[in-house]
Structure formats: C-alpha cells, structure tokens
PDB file of N, CA, C and O in Angstrom:
ATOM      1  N   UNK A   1      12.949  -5.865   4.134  1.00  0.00           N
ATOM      2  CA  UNK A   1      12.269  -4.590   4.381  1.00  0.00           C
ATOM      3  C   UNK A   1      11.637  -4.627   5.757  1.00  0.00           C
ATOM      4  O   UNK A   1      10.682  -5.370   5.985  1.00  0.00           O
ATOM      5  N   UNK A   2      12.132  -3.875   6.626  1.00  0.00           N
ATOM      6  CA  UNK A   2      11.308  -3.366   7.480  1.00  0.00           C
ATOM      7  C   UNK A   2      10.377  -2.874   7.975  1.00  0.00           C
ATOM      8  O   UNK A   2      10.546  -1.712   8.346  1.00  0.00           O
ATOM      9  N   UNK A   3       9.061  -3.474   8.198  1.00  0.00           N
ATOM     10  CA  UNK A   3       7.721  -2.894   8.261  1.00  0.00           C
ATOM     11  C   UNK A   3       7.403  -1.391   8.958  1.00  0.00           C
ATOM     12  O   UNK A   3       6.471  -0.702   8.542  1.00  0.00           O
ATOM     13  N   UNK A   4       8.296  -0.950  10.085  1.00  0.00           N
ATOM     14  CA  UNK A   4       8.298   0.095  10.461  1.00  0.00           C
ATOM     15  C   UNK A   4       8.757   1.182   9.625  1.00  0.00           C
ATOM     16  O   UNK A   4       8.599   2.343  10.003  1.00  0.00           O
ATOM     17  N   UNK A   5       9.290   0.922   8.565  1.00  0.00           N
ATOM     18  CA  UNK A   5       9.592   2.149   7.713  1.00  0.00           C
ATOM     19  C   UNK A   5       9.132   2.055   6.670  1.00  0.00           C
ATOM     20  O   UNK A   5       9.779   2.325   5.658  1.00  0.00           O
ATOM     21  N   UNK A   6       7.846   1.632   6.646  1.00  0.00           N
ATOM     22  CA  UNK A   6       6.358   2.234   6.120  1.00  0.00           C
ATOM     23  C   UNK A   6       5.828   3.501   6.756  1.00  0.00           C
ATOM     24  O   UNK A   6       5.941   3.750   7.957  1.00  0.00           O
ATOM     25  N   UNK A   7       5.334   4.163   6.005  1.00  0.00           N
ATOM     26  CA  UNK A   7       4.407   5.327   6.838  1.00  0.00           C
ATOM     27  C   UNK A   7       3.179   4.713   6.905  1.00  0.00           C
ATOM     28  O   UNK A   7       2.844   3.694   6.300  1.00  0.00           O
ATOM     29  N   UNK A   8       2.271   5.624   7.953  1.00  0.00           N
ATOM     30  CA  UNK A   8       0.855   4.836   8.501  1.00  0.00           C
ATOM     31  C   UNK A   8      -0.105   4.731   6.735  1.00  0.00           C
ATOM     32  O   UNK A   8      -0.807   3.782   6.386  1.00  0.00           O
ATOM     33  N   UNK A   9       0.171   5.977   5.930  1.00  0.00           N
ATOM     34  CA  UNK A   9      -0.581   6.038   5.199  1.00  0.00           C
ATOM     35  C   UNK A   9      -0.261   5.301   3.766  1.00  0.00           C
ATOM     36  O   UNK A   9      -0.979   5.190   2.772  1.00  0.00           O
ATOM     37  N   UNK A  10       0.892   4.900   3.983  1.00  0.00           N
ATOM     38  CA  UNK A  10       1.669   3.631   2.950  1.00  0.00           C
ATOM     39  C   UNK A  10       1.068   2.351   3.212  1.00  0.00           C
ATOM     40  O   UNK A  10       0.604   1.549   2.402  1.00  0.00           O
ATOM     41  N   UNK A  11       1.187   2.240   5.116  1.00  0.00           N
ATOM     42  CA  UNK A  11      -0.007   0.567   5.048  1.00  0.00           C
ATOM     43  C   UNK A  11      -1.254   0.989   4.497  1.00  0.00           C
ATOM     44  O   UNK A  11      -1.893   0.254   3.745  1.00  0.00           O
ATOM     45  N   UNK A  12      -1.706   2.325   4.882  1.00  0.00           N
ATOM     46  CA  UNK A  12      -3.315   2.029   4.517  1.00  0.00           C
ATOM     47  C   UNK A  12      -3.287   1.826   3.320  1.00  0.00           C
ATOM     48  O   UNK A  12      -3.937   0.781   3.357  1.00  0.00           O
ATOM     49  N   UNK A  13      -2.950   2.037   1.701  1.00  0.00           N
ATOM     50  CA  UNK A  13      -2.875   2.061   0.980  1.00  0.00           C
ATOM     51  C   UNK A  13      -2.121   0.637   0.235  1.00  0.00           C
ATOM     52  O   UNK A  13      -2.450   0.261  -0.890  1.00  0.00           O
ATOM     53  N   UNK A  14      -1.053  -0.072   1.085  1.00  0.00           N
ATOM     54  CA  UNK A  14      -1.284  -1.484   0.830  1.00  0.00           C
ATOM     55  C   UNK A  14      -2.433  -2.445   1.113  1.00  0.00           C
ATOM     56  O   UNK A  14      -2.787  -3.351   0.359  1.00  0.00           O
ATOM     57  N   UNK A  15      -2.861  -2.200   2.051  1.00  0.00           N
ATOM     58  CA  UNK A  15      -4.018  -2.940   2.802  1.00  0.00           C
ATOM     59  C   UNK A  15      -5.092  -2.684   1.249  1.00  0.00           C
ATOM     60  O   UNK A  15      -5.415  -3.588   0.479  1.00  0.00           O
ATOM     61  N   UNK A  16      -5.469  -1.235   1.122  1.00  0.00           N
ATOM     62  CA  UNK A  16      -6.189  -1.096  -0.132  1.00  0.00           C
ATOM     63  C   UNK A  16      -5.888  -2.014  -1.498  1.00  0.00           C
ATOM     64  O   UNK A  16      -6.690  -2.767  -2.050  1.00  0.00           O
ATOM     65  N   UNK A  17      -4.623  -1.763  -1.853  1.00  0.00           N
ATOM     66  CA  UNK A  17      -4.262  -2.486  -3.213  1.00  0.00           C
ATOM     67  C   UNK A  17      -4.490  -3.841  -2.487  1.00  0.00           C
ATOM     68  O   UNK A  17      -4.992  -4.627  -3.291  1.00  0.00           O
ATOM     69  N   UNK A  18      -4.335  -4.318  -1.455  1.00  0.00           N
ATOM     70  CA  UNK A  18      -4.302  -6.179  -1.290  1.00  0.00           C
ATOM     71  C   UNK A  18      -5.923  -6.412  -1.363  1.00  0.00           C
ATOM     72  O   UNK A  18      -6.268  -7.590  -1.453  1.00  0.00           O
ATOM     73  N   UNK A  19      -6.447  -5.909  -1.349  1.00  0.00           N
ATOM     74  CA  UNK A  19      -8.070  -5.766  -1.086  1.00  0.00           C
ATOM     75  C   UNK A  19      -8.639  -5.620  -2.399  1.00  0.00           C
ATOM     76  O   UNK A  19      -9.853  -5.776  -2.533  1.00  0.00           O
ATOM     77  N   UNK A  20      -7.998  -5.373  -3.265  1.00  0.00           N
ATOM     78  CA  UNK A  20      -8.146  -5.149  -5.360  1.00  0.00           C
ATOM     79  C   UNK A  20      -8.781  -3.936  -5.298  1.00  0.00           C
ATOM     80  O   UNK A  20      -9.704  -3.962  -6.112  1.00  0.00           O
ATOM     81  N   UNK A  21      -8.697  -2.164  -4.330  1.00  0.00           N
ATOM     82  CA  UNK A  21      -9.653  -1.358  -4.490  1.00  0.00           C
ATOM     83  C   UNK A  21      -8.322  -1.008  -6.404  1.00  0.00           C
ATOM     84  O   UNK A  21      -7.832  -1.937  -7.046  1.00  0.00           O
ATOM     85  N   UNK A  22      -8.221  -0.158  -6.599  1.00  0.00           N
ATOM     86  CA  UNK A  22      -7.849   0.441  -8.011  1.00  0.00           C
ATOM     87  C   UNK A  22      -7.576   1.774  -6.991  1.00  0.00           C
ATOM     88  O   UNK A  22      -7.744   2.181  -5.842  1.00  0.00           O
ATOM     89  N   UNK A  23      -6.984   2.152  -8.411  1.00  0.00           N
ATOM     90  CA  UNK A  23      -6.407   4.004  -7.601  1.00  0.00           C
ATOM     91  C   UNK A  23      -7.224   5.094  -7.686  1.00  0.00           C
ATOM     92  O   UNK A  23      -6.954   6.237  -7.317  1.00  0.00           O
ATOM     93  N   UNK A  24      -8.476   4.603  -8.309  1.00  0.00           N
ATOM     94  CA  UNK A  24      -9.689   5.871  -8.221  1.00  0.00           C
ATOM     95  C   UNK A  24     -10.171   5.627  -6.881  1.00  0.00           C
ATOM     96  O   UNK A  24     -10.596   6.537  -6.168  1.00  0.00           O
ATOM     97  N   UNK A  25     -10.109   4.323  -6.495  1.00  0.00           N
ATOM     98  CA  UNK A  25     -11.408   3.767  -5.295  1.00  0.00           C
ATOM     99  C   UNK A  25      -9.993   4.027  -4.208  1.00  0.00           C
ATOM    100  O   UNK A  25     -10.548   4.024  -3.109  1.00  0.00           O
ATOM    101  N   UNK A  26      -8.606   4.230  -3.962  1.00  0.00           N
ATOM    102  CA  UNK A  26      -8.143   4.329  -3.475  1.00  0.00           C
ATOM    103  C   UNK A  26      -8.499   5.822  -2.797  1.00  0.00           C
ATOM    104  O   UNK A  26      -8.935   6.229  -1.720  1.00  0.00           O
ATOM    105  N   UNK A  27      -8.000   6.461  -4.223  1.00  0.00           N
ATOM    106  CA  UNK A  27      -7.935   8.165  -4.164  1.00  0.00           C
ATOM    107  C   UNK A  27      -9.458   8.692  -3.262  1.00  0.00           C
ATOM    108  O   UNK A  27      -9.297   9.599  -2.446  1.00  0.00           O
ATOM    109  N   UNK A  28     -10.629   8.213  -3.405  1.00  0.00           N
ATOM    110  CA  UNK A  28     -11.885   8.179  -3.294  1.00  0.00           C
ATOM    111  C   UNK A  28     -11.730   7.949  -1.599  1.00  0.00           C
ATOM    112  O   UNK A  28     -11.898   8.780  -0.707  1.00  0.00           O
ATOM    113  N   UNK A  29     -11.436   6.839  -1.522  1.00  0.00           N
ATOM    114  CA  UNK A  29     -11.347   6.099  -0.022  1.00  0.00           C
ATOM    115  C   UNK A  29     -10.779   6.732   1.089  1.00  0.00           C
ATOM    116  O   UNK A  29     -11.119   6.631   2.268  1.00  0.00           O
ATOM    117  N   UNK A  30      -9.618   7.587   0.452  1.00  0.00           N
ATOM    118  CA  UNK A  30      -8.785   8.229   1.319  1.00  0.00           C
ATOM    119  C   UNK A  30      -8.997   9.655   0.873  1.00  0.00           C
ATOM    120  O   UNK A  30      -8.261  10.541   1.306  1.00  0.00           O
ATOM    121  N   UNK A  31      -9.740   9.851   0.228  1.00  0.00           N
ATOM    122  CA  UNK A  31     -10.135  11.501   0.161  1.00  0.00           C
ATOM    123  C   UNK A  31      -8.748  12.406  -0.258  1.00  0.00           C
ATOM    124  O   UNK A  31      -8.499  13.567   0.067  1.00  0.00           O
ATOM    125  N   UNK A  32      -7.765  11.286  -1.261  1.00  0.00           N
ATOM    126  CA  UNK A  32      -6.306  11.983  -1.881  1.00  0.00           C
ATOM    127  C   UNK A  32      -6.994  11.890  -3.245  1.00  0.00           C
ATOM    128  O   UNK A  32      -7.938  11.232  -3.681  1.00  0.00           O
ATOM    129  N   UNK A  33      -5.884  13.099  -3.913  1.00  0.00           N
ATOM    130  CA  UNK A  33      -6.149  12.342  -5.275  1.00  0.00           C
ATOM    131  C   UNK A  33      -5.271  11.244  -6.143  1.00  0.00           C
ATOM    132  O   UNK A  33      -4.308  10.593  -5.738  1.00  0.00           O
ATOM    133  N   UNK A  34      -5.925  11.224  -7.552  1.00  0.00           N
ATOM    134  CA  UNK A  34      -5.568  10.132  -7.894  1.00  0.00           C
ATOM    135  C   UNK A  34      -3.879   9.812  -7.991  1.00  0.00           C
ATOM    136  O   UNK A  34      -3.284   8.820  -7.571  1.00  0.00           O
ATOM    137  N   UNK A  35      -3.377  10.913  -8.641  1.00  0.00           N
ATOM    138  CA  UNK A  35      -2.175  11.212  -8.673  1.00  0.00           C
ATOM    139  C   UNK A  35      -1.207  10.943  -7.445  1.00  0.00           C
ATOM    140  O   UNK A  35      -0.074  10.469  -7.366  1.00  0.00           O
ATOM    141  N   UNK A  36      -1.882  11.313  -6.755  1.00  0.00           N
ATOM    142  CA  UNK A  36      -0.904  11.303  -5.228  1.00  0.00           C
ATOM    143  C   UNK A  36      -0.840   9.968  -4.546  1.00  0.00           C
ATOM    144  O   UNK A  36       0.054   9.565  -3.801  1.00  0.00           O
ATOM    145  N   UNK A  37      -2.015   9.301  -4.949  1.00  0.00           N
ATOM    146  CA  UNK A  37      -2.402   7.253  -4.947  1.00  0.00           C
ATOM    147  C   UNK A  37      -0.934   7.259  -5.567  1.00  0.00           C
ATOM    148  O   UNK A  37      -0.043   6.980  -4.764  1.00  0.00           O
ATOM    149  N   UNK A  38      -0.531   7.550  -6.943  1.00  0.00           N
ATOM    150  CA  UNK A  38       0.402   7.085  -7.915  1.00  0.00           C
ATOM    151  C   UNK A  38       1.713   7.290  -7.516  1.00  0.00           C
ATOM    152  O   UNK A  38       2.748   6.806  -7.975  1.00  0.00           O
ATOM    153  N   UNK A  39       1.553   8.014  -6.665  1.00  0.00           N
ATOM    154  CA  UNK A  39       2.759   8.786  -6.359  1.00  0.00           C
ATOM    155  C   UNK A  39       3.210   7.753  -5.025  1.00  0.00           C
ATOM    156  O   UNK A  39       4.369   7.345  -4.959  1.00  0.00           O
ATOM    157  N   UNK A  40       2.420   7.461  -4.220  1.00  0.00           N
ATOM    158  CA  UNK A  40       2.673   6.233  -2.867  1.00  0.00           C
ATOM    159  C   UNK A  40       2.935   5.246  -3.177  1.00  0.00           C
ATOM    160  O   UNK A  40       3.781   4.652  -2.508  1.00  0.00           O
ATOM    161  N   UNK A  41       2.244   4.492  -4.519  1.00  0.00           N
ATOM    162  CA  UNK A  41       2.339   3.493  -4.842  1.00  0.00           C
ATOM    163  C   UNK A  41       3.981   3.342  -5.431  1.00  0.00           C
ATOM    164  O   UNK A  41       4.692   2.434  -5.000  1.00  0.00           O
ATOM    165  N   UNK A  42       4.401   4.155  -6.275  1.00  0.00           N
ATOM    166  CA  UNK A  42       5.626   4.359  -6.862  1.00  0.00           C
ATOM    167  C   UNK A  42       6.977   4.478  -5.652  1.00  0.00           C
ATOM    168  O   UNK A  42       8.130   4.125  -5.898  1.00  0.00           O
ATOM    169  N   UNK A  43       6.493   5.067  -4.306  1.00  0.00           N
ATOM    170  CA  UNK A  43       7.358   4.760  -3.467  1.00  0.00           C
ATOM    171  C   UNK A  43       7.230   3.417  -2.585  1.00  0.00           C
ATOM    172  O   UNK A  43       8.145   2.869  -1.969  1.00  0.00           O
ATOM    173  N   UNK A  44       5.775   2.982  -2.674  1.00  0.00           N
ATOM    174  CA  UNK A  44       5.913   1.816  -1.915  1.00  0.00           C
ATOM    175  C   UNK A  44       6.641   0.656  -2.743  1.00  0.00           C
ATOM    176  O   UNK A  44       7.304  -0.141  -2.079  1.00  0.00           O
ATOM    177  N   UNK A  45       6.595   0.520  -3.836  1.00  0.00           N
ATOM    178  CA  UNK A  45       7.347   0.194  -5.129  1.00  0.00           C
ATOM    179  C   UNK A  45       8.634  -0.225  -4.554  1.00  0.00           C
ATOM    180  O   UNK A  45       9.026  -1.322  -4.155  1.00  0.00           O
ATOM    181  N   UNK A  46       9.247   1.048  -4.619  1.00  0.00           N
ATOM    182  CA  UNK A  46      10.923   1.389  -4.311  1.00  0.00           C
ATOM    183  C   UNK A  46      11.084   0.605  -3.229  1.00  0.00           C
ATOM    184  O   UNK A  46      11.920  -0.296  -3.168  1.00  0.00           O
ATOM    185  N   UNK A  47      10.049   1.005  -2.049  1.00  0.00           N
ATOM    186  CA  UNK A  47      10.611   0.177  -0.548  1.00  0.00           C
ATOM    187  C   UNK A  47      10.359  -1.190  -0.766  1.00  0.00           C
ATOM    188  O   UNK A  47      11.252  -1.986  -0.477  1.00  0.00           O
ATOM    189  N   UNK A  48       9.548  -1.501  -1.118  1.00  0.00           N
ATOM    190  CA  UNK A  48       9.597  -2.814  -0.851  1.00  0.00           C
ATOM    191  C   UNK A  48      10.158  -3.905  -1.753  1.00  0.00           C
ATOM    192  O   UNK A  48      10.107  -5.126  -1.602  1.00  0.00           O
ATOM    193  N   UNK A  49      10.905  -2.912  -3.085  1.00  0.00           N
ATOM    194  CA  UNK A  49      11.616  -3.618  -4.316  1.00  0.00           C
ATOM    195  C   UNK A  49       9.863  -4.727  -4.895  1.00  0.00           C
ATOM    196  O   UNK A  49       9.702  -5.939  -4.755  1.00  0.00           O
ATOM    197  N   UNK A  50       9.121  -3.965  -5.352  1.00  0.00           N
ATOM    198  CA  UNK A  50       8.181  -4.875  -5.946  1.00  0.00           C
ATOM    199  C   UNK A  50       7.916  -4.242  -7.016  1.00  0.00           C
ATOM    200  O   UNK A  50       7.792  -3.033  -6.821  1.00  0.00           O
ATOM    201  N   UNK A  51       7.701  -4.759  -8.665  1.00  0.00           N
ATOM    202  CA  UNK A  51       7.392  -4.667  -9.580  1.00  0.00           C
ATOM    203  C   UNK A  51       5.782  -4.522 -10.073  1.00  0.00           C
ATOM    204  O   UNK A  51       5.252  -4.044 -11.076  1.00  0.00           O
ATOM    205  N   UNK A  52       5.397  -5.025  -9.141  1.00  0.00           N
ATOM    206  CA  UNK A  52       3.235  -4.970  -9.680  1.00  0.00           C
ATOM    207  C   UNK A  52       2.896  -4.442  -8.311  1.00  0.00           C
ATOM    208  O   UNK A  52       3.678  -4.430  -7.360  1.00  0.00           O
ATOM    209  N   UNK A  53       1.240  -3.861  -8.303  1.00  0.00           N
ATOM    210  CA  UNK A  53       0.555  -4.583  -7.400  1.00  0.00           C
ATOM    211  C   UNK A  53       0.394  -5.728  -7.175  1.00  0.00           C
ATOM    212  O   UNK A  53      -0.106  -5.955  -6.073  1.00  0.00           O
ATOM    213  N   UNK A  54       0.617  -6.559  -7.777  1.00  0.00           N
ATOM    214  CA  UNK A  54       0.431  -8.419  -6.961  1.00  0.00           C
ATOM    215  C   UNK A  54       1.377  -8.569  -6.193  1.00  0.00           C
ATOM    216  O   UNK A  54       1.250  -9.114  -5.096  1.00  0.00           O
ATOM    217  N   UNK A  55       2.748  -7.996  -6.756  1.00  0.00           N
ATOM    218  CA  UNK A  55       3.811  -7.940  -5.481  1.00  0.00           C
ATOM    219  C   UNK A  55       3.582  -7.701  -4.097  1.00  0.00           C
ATOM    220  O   UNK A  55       3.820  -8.361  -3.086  1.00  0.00           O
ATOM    221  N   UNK A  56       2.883  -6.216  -4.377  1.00  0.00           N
ATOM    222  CA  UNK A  56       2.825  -5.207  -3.149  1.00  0.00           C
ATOM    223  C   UNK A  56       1.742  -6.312  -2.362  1.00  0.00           C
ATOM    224  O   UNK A  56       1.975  -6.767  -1.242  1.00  0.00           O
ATOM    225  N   UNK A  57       0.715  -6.593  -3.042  1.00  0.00           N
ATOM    226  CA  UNK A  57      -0.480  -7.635  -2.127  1.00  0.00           C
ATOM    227  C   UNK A  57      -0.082  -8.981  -1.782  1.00  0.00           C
ATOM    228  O   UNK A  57      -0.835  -9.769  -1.210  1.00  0.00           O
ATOM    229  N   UNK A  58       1.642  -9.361  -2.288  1.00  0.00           N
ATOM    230  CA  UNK A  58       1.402 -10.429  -1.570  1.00  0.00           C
ATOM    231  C   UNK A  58       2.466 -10.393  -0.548  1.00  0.00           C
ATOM    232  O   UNK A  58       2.699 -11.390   0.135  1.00  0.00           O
ATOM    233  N   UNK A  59       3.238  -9.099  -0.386  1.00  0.00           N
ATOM    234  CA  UNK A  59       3.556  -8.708   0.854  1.00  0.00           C
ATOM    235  C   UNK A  59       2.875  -8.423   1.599  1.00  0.00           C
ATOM    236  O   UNK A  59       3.341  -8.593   2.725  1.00  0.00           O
ATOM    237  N   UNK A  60       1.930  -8.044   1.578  1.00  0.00           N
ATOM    238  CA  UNK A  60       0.673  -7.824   2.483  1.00  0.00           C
ATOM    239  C   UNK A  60       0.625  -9.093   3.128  1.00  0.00           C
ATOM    240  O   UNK A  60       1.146  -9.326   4.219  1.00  0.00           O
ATOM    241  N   UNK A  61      -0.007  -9.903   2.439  1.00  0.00           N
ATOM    242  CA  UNK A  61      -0.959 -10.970   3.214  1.00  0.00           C
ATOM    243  C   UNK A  61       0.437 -11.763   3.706  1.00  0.00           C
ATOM    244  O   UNK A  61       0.138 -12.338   4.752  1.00  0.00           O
ATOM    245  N   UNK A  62       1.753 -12.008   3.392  1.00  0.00           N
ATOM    246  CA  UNK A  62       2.891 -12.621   3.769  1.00  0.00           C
ATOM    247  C   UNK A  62       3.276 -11.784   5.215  1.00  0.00           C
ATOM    248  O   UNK A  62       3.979 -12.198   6.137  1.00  0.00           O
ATOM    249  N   UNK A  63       2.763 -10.817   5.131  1.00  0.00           N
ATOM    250  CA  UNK A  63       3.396  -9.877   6.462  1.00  0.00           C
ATOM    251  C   UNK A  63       1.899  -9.228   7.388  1.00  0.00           C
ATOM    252  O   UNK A  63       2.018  -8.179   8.022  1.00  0.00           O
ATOM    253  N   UNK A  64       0.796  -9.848   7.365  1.00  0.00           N
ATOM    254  CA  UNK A  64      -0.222  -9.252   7.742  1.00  0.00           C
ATOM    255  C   UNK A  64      -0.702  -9.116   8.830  1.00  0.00           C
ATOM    256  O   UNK A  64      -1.698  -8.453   9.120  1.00  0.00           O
ATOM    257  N   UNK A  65       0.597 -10.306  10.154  1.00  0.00           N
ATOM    258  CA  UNK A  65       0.116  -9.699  11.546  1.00  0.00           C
ATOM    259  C   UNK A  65       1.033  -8.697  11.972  1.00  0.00           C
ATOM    260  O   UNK A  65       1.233  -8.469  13.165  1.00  0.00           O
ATOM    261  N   UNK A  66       1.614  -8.075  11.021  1.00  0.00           N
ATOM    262  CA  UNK A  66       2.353  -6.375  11.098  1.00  0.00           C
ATOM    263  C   UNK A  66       1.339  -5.340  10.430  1.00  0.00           C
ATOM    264  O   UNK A  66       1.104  -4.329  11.092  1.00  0.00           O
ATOM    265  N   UNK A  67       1.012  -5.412   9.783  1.00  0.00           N
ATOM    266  CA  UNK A  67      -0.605  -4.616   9.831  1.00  0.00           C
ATOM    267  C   UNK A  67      -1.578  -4.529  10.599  1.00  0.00           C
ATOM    268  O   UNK A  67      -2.612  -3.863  10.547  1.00  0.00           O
ATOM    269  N   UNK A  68      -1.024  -5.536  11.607  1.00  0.00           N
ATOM    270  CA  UNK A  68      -2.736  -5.255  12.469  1.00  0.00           C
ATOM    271  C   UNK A  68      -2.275  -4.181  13.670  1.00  0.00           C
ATOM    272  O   UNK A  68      -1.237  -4.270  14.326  1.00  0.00           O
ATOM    273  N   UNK A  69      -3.165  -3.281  13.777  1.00  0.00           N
ATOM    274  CA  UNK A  69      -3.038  -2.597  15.141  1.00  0.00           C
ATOM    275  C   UNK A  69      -3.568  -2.543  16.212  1.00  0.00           C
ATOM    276  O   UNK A  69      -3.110  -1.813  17.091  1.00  0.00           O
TER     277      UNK A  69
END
C-alpha cells in the first residue's frame, strides 16, 4: 500500500485510532460524526487490507516517518 493514496483526513484518523481515541472521541476530535468515523475506517480497512484497528495502528507506527509532515 501506498501511503500517498491515503487522503489527508484518512491519516488523521489513523494517527487517531493508533493513539486508542474510539469513534466517539474520533467523531468529537474532528468535529465529523460518528457514522462518517465508520464509514473512513471501513475504507481505510479496504486500503490497507486490515481486519481490526490493531491492524490499522500497527501500520501506523510500522510506517510513521510517512505521517510526519
């Protein structure tokens, strides 16, 4: 997977799940709602072929000087 074909608001929202916020404190954080958290997460899912959040967070921290800006 290619880190560039993340959207900006797909990292922010990994960065969140690697951080343990939940999808209220997500939805909250980013002023989306909860649903629409569910809805990113379900595509970040797809892209990155991961089954949990523990997946998604440990692509994070495995790929995390591509998160930095």
């Amino acid at each position: 997977m290619n880190n560039s074909e993340l959207t900006k608001r797909e990292k922010e929202i990994i960065k969140l799940i690697a951080k343990g916020y939940s999808n209220k404190e997500i939805s909250s954080f980013l002023n989306i709602s909860e649903g629409t958290v569910k809805t990113y997460i379900k595509i970040i899912m797809l892209k990155l072929n991961a089954r949990s959040r523990v997946e998604i967070a440990a692509y994070y921290f495995q790929n995390i000087d591509k998160f930095k800006e």
